[in-house]
mmCIF file of C-alpha atoms in Angstrom:
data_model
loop_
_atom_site.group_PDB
_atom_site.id
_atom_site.type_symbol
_atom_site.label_atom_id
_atom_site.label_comp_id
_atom_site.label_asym_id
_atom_site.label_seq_id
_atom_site.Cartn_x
_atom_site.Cartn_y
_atom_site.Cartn_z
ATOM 1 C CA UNK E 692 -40.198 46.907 -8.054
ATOM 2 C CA UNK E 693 -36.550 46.393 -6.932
ATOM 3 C CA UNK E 694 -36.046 43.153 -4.565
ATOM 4 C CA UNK E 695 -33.072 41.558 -3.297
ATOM 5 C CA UNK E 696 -32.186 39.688 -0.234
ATOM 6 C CA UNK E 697 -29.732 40.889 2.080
ATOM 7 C CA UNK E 698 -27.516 39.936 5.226
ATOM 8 C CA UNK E 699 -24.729 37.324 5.616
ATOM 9 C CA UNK E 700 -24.755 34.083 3.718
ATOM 10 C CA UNK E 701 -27.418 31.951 4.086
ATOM 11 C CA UNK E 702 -29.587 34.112 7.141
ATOM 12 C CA UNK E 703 -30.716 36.638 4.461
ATOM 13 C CA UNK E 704 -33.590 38.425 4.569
ATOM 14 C CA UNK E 705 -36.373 39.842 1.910
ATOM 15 C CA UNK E 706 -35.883 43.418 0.873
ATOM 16 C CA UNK E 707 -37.017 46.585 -1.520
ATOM 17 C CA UNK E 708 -34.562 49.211 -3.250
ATOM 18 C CA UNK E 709 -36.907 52.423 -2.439
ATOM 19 C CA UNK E 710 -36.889 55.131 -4.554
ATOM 20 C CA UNK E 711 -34.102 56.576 -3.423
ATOM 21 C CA UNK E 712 -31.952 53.831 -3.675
ATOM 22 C CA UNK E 713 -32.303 52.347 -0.192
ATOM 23 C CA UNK E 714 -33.027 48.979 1.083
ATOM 24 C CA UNK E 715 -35.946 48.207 3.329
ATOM 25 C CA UNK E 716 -36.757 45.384 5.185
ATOM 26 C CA UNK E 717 -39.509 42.695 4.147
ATOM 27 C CA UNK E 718 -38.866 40.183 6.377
ATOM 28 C CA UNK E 719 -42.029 41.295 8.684
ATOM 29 C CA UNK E 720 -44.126 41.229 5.372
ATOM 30 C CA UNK E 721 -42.572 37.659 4.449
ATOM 31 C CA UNK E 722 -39.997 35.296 5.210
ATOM 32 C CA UNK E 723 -38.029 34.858 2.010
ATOM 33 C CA UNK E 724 -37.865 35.798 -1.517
ATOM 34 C CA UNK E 725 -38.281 32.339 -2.305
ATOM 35 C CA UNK E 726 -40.983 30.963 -5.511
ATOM 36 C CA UNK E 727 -44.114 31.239 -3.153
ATOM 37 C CA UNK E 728 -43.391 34.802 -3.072
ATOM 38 C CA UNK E 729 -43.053 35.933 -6.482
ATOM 39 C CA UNK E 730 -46.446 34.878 -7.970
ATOM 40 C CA UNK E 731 -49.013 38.193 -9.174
ATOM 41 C CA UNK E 732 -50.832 38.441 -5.816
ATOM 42 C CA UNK E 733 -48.041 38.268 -3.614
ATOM 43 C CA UNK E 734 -46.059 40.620 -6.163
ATOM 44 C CA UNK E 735 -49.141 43.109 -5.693
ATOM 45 C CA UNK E 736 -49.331 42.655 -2.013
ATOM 46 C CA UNK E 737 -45.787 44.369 -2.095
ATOM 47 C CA UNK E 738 -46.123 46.808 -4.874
ATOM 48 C CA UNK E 739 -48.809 48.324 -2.738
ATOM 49 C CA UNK E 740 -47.178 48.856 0.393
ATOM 50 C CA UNK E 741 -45.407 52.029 1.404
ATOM 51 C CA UNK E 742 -41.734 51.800 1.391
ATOM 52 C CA UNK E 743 -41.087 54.455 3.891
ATOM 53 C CA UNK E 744 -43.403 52.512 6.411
ATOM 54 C CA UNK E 745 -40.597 49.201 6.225
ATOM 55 C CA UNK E 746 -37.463 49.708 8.474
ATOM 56 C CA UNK E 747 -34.474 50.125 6.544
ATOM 57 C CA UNK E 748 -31.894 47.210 6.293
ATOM 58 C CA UNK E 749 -28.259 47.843 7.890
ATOM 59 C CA UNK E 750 -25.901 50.398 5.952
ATOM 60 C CA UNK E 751 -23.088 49.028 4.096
ATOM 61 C CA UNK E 752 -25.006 44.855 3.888
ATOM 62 C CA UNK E 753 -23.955 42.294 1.790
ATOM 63 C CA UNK E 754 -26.346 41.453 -0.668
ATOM 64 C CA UNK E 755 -27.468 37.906 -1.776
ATOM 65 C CA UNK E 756 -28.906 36.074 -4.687
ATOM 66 C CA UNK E 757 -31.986 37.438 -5.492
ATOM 67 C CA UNK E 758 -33.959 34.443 -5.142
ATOM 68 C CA UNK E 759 -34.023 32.432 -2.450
ATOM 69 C CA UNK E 760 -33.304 28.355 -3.517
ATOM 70 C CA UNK E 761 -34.022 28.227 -6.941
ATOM 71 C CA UNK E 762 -35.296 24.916 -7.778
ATOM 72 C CA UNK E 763 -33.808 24.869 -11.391
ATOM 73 C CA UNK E 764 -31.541 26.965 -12.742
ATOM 74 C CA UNK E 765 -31.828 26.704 -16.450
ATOM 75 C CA UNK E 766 -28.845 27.884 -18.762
ATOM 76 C CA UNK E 767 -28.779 28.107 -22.730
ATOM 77 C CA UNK E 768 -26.361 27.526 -24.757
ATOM 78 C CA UNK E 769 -25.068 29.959 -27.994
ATOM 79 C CA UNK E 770 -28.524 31.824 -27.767
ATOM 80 C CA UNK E 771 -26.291 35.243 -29.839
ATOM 81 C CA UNK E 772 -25.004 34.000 -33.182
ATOM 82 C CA UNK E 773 -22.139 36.386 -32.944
ATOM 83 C CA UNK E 774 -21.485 34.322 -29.346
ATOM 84 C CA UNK E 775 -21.590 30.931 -31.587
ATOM 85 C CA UNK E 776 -19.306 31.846 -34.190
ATOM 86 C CA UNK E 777 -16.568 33.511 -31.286
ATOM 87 C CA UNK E 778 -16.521 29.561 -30.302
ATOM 88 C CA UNK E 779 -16.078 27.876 -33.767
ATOM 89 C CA UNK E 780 -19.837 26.665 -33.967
ATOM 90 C CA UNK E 781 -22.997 27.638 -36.306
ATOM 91 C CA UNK E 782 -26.020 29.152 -34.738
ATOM 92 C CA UNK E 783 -28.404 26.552 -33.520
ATOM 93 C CA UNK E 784 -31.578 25.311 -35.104
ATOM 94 C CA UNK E 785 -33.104 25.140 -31.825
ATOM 95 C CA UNK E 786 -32.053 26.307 -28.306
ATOM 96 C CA UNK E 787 -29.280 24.444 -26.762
ATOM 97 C CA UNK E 788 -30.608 23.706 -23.224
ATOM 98 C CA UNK E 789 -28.234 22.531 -19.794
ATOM 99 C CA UNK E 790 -28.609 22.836 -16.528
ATOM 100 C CA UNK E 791 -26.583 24.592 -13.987
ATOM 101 C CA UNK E 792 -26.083 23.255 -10.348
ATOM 102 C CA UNK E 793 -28.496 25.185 -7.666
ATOM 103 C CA UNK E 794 -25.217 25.185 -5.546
ATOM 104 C CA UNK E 795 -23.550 27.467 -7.432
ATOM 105 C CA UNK E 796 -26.093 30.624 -7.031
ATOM 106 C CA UNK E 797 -24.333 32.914 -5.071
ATOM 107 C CA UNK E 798 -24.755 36.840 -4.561
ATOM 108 C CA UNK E 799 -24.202 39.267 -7.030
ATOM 109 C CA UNK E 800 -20.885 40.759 -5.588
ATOM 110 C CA UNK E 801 -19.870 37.505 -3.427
ATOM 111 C CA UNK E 802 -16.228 35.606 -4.428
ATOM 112 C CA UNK E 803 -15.967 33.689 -7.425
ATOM 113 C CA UNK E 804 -13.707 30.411 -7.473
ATOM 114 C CA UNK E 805 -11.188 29.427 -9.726
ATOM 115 C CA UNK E 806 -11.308 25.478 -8.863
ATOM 116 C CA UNK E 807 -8.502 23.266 -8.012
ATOM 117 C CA UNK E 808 -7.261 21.656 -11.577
ATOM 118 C CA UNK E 809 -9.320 24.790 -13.890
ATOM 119 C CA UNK E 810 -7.072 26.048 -16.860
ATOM 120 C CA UNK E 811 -9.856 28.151 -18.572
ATOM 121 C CA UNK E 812 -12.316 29.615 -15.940
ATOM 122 C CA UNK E 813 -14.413 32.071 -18.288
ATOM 123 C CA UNK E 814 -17.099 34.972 -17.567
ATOM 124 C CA UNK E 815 -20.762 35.650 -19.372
ATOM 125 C CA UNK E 816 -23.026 38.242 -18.841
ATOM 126 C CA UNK E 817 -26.500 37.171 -19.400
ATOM 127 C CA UNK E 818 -30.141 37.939 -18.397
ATOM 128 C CA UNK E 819 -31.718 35.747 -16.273
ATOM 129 C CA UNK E 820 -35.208 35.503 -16.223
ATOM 130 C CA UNK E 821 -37.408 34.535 -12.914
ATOM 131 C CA UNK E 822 -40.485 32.215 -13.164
ATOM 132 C CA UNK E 823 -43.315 33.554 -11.256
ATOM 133 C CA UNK E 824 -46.426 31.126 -11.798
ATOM 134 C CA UNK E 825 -46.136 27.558 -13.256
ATOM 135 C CA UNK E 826 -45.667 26.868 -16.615
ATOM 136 C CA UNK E 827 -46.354 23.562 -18.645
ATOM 137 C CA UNK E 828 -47.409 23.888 -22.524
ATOM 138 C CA UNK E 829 -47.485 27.293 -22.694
ATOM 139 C CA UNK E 830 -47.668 29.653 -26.029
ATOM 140 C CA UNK E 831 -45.262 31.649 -26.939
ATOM 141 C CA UNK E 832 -48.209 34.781 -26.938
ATOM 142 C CA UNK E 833 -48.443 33.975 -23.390
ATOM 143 C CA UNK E 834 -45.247 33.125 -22.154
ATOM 144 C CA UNK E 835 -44.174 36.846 -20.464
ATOM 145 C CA UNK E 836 -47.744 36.199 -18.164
ATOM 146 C CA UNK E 837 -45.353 33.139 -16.088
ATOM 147 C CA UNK E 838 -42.486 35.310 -15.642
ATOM 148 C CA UNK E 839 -42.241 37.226 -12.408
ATOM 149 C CA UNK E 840 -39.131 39.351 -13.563
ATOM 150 C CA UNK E 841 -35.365 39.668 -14.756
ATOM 151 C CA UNK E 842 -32.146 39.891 -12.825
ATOM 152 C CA UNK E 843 -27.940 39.589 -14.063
ATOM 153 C CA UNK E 844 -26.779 36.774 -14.108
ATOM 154 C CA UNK E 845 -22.675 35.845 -14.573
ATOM 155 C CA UNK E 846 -22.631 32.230 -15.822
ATOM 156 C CA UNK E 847 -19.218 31.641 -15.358
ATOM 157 C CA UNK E 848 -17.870 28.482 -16.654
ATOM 158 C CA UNK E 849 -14.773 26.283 -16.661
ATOM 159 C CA UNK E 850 -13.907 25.369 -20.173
ATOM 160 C CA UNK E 851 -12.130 22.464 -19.966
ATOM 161 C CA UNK E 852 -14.544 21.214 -17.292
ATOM 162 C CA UNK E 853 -17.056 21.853 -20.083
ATOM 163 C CA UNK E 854 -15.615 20.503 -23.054
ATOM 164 C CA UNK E 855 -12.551 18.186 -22.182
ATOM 165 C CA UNK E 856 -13.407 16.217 -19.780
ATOM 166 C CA UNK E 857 -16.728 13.941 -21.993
ATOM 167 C CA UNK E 858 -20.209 14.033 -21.045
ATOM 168 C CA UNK E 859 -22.190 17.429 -20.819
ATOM 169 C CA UNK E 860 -21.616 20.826 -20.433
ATOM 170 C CA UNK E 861 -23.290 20.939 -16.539
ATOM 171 C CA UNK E 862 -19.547 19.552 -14.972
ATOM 172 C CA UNK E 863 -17.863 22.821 -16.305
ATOM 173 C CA UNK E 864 -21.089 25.276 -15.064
ATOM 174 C CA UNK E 865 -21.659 23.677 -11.861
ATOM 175 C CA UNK E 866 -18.674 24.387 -9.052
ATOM 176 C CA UNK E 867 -19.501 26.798 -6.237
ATOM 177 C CA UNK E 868 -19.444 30.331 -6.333
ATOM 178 C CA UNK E 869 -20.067 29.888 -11.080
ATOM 179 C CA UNK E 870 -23.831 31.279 -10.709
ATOM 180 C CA UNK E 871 -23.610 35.178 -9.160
ATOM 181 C CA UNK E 872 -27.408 36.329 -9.436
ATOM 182 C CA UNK E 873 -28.807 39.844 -8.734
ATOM 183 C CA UNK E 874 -28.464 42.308 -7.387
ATOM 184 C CA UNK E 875 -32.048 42.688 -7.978
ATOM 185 C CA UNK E 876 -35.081 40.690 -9.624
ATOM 186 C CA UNK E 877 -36.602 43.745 -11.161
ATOM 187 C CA UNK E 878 -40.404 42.978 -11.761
ATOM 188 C CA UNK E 879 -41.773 42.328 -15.578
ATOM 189 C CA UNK E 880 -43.800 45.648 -15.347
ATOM 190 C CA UNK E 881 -40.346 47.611 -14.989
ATOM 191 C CA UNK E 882 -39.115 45.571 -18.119
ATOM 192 C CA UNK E 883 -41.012 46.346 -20.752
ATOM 193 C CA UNK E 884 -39.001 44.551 -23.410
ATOM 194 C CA UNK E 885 -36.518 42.340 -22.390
ATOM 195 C CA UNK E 886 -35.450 42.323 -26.321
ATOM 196 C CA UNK E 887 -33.649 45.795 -25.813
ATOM 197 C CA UNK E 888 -31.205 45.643 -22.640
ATOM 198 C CA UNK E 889 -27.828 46.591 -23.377
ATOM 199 C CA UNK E 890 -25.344 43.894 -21.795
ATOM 200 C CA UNK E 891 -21.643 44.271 -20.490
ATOM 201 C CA UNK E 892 -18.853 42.593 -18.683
ATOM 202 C CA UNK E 893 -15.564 44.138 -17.936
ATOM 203 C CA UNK E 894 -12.546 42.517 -16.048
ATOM 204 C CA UNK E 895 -9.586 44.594 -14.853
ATOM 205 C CA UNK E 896 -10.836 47.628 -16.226
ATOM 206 C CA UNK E 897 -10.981 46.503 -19.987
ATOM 207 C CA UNK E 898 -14.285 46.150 -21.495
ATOM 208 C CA UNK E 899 -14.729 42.584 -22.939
ATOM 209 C CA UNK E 900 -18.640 42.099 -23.366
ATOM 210 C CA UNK E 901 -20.882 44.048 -25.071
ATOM 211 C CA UNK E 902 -24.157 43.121 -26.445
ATOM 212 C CA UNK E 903 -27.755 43.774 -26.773
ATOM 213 C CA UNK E 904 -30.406 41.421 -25.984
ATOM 214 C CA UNK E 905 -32.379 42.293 -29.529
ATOM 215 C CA UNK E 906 -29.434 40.099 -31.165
ATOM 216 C CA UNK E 907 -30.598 36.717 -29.003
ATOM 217 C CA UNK E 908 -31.006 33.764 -32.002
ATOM 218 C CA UNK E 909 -34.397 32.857 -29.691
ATOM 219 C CA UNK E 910 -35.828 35.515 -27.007
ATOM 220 C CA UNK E 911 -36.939 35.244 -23.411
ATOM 221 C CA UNK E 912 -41.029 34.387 -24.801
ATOM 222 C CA UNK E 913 -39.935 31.798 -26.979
ATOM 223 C CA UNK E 914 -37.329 29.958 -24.450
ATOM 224 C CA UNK E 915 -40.536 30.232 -22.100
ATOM 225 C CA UNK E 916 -42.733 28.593 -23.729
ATOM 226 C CA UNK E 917 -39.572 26.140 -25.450
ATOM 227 C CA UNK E 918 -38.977 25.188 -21.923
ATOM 228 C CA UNK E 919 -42.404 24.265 -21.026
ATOM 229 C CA UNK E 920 -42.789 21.502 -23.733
ATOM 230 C CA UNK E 921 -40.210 19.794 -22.069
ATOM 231 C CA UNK E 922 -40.518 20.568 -18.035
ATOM 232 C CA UNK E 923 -42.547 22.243 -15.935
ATOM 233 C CA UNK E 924 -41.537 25.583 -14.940
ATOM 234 C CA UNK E 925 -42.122 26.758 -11.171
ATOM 235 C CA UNK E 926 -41.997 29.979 -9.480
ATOM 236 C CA UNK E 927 -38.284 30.555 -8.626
ATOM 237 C CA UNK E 928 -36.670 28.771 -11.291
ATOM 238 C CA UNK E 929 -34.090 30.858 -13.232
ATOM 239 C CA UNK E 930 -33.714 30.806 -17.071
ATOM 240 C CA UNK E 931 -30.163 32.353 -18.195
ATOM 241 C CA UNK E 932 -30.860 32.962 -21.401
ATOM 242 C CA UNK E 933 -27.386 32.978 -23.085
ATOM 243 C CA UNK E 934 -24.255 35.494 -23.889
ATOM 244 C CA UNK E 935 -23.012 37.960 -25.948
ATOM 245 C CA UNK E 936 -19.957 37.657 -28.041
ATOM 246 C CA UNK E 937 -16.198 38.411 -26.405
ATOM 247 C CA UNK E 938 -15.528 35.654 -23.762
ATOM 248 C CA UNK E 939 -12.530 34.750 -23.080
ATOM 249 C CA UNK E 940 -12.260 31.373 -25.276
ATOM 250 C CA UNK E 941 -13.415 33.482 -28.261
ATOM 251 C CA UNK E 942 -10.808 35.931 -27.596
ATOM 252 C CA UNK E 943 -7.279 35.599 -29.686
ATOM 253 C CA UNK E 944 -5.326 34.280 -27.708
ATOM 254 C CA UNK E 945 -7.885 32.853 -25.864
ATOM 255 C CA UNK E 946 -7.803 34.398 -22.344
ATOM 256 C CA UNK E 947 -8.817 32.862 -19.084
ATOM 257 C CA UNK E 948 -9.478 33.858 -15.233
ATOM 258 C CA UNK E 949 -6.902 33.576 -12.728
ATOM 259 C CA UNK E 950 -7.050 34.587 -8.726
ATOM 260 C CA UNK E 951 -6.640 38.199 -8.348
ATOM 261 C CA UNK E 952 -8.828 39.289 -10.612
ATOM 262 C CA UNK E 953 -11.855 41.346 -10.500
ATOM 263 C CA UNK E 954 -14.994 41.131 -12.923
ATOM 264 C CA UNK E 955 -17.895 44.266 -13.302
ATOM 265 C CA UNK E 956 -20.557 43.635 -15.312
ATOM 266 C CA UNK E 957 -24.030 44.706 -15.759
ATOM 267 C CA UNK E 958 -27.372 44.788 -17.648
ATOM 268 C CA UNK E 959 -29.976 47.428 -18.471
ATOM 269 C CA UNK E 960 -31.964 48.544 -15.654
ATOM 270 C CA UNK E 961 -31.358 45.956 -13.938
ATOM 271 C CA UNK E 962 -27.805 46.871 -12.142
ATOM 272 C CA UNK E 963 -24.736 45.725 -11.504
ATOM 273 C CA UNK E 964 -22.531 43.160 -10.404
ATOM 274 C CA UNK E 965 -18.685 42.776 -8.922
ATOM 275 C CA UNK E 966 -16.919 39.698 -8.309
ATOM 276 C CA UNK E 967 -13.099 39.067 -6.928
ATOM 277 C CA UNK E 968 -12.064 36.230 -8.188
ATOM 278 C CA UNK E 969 -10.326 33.776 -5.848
ATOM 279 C CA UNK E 970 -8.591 30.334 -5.407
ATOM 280 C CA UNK E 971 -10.877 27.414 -4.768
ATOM 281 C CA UNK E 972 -11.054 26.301 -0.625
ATOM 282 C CA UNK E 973 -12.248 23.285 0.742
ATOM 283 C CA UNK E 974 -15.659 25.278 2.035
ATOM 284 C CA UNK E 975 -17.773 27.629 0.330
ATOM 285 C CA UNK E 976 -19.935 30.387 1.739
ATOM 286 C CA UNK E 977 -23.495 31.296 0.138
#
């Protein structure tokens, strides 16, 4: 299955991409795509009901984060070697783990913000991965059972934030609008490997990303069960799992964001995303 959440920022509603491409309307089947919904009986509960039975959701809707209020979204760092070397660094022994503000989840095609003092706002393509059941010292052979499914994620990041400013990587991950996620969690049955998505990010028109998820230094069962020696995963939380090589900072010249711009990117059957990049304001919508 295909489900996203739909409508204007923060008064979305659950919904199903049909077959045919159309969105239907789960809010009379349950309230919110939120972790209480994505565990194996509530994920059968929908797979067995007949899409052309749910009312269809308004033509031409926005569409939100796929997952309603993450409780932690959970970002790691150089996970493609190609990725660490772009940025001057060696391949880690062990995944490089940080966390990304909650705040910053937006929809998949909603404004991104260059924030007041930024001088090298950067994209990244990556797959996120959705927990479905709770996971605490879990085995790598059994690490796929937890997860409910895999969206796009763009973990856009402010470098300087990140690296100039001392302390740890979350200041320069963290400001509104730096976490676009969707458009759709696409369930683990519809994913049969998430080691062979192709991965891509274009802005203005020219390609700048593209990768392969079979070239991650440690894959989405390993980071599972990694993670779960040192918290406890819950349904909802989000795992990015890391970027492919061509970033802006690895570029030469290096080669930031700026307002105007517009980002596409995408991932393996699981869709695509659009973002207009704009100058930070004093509010943002989610």
């Amino acid at each position: 299955m295909k489900l996203l959440r739909f409508g204007e920022p923060g008064a979305e509603k659950p919904g199903l991409l049909d077959a045919q491409g159309a969105v239907r309307d789960l809010s009379a089947v349950l309230p919110d795509l939120t972790g209480d919904a994505l565990g194996p009986a509530s994920l059968r509960r929908l797979a067995a009901l007949d899409p052309a039975a749910l009312p269809l959701a308004p033509e031409g809707a926005r569409v939100g984060s796929c997952v309603a209020r993450p409780g932690k979204f959970i970002c790691i760092g150089l996970n493609y070697a190609d990725h660490a070397r772009e940025t001057g660094k060696e391949p880690p022994p062990e995944p490089i783990v940080f966390m990304k503000a909650t705040s910053a989840v937006v929809g998949p095609n909603d404004d991104v913000e260059i924030p007041r003092g930024a001088a090298k706002t950067d994209w990244e393509v990556e797959l996120g991965v959705v927990i479905g059941t709770r996971a605490k010292y879990v085995g790598e052979a059994d690490a796929l059972d937890h997860v409910a499914g895999y969206c796009v994620v763009n973990d856009v990041s402010e470098r300087a934030f990140q690296s100039e400013h001392g302390g740890q990587w979350t200041k320069g991950k963290s400001h509104d609008t730096f976490g676009p996620t969707g458009p759709w969690l696409v369930t683990r049955d519809e994913i049969p490997d998430p080691q062979a998505l192709d991965l891509w990010l274009e802005v203005d028109g020219v390609r700048r990303q593209t990768g392969n998820t079979r070239t991650m230094i440690f894959g989405v069962a390993g980071l599972v069960s990694y993670l779960s020696r040192f918290m406890t995963l819950e349904p909802g939380d989000i795992i990015a799992t890391g970027t492919p090589p061509g970033v802006g900072l690895g570029l030469k010249p290096p080669v930031f964001l700026r307002a105007g711009q517009e980002m596409r990117l995408g991932i393996e059957g699981l869709g695509e995303q659009r973002q207009r990049t704009v100058a930070a304001t004093r509010e943002s919508g989610r």
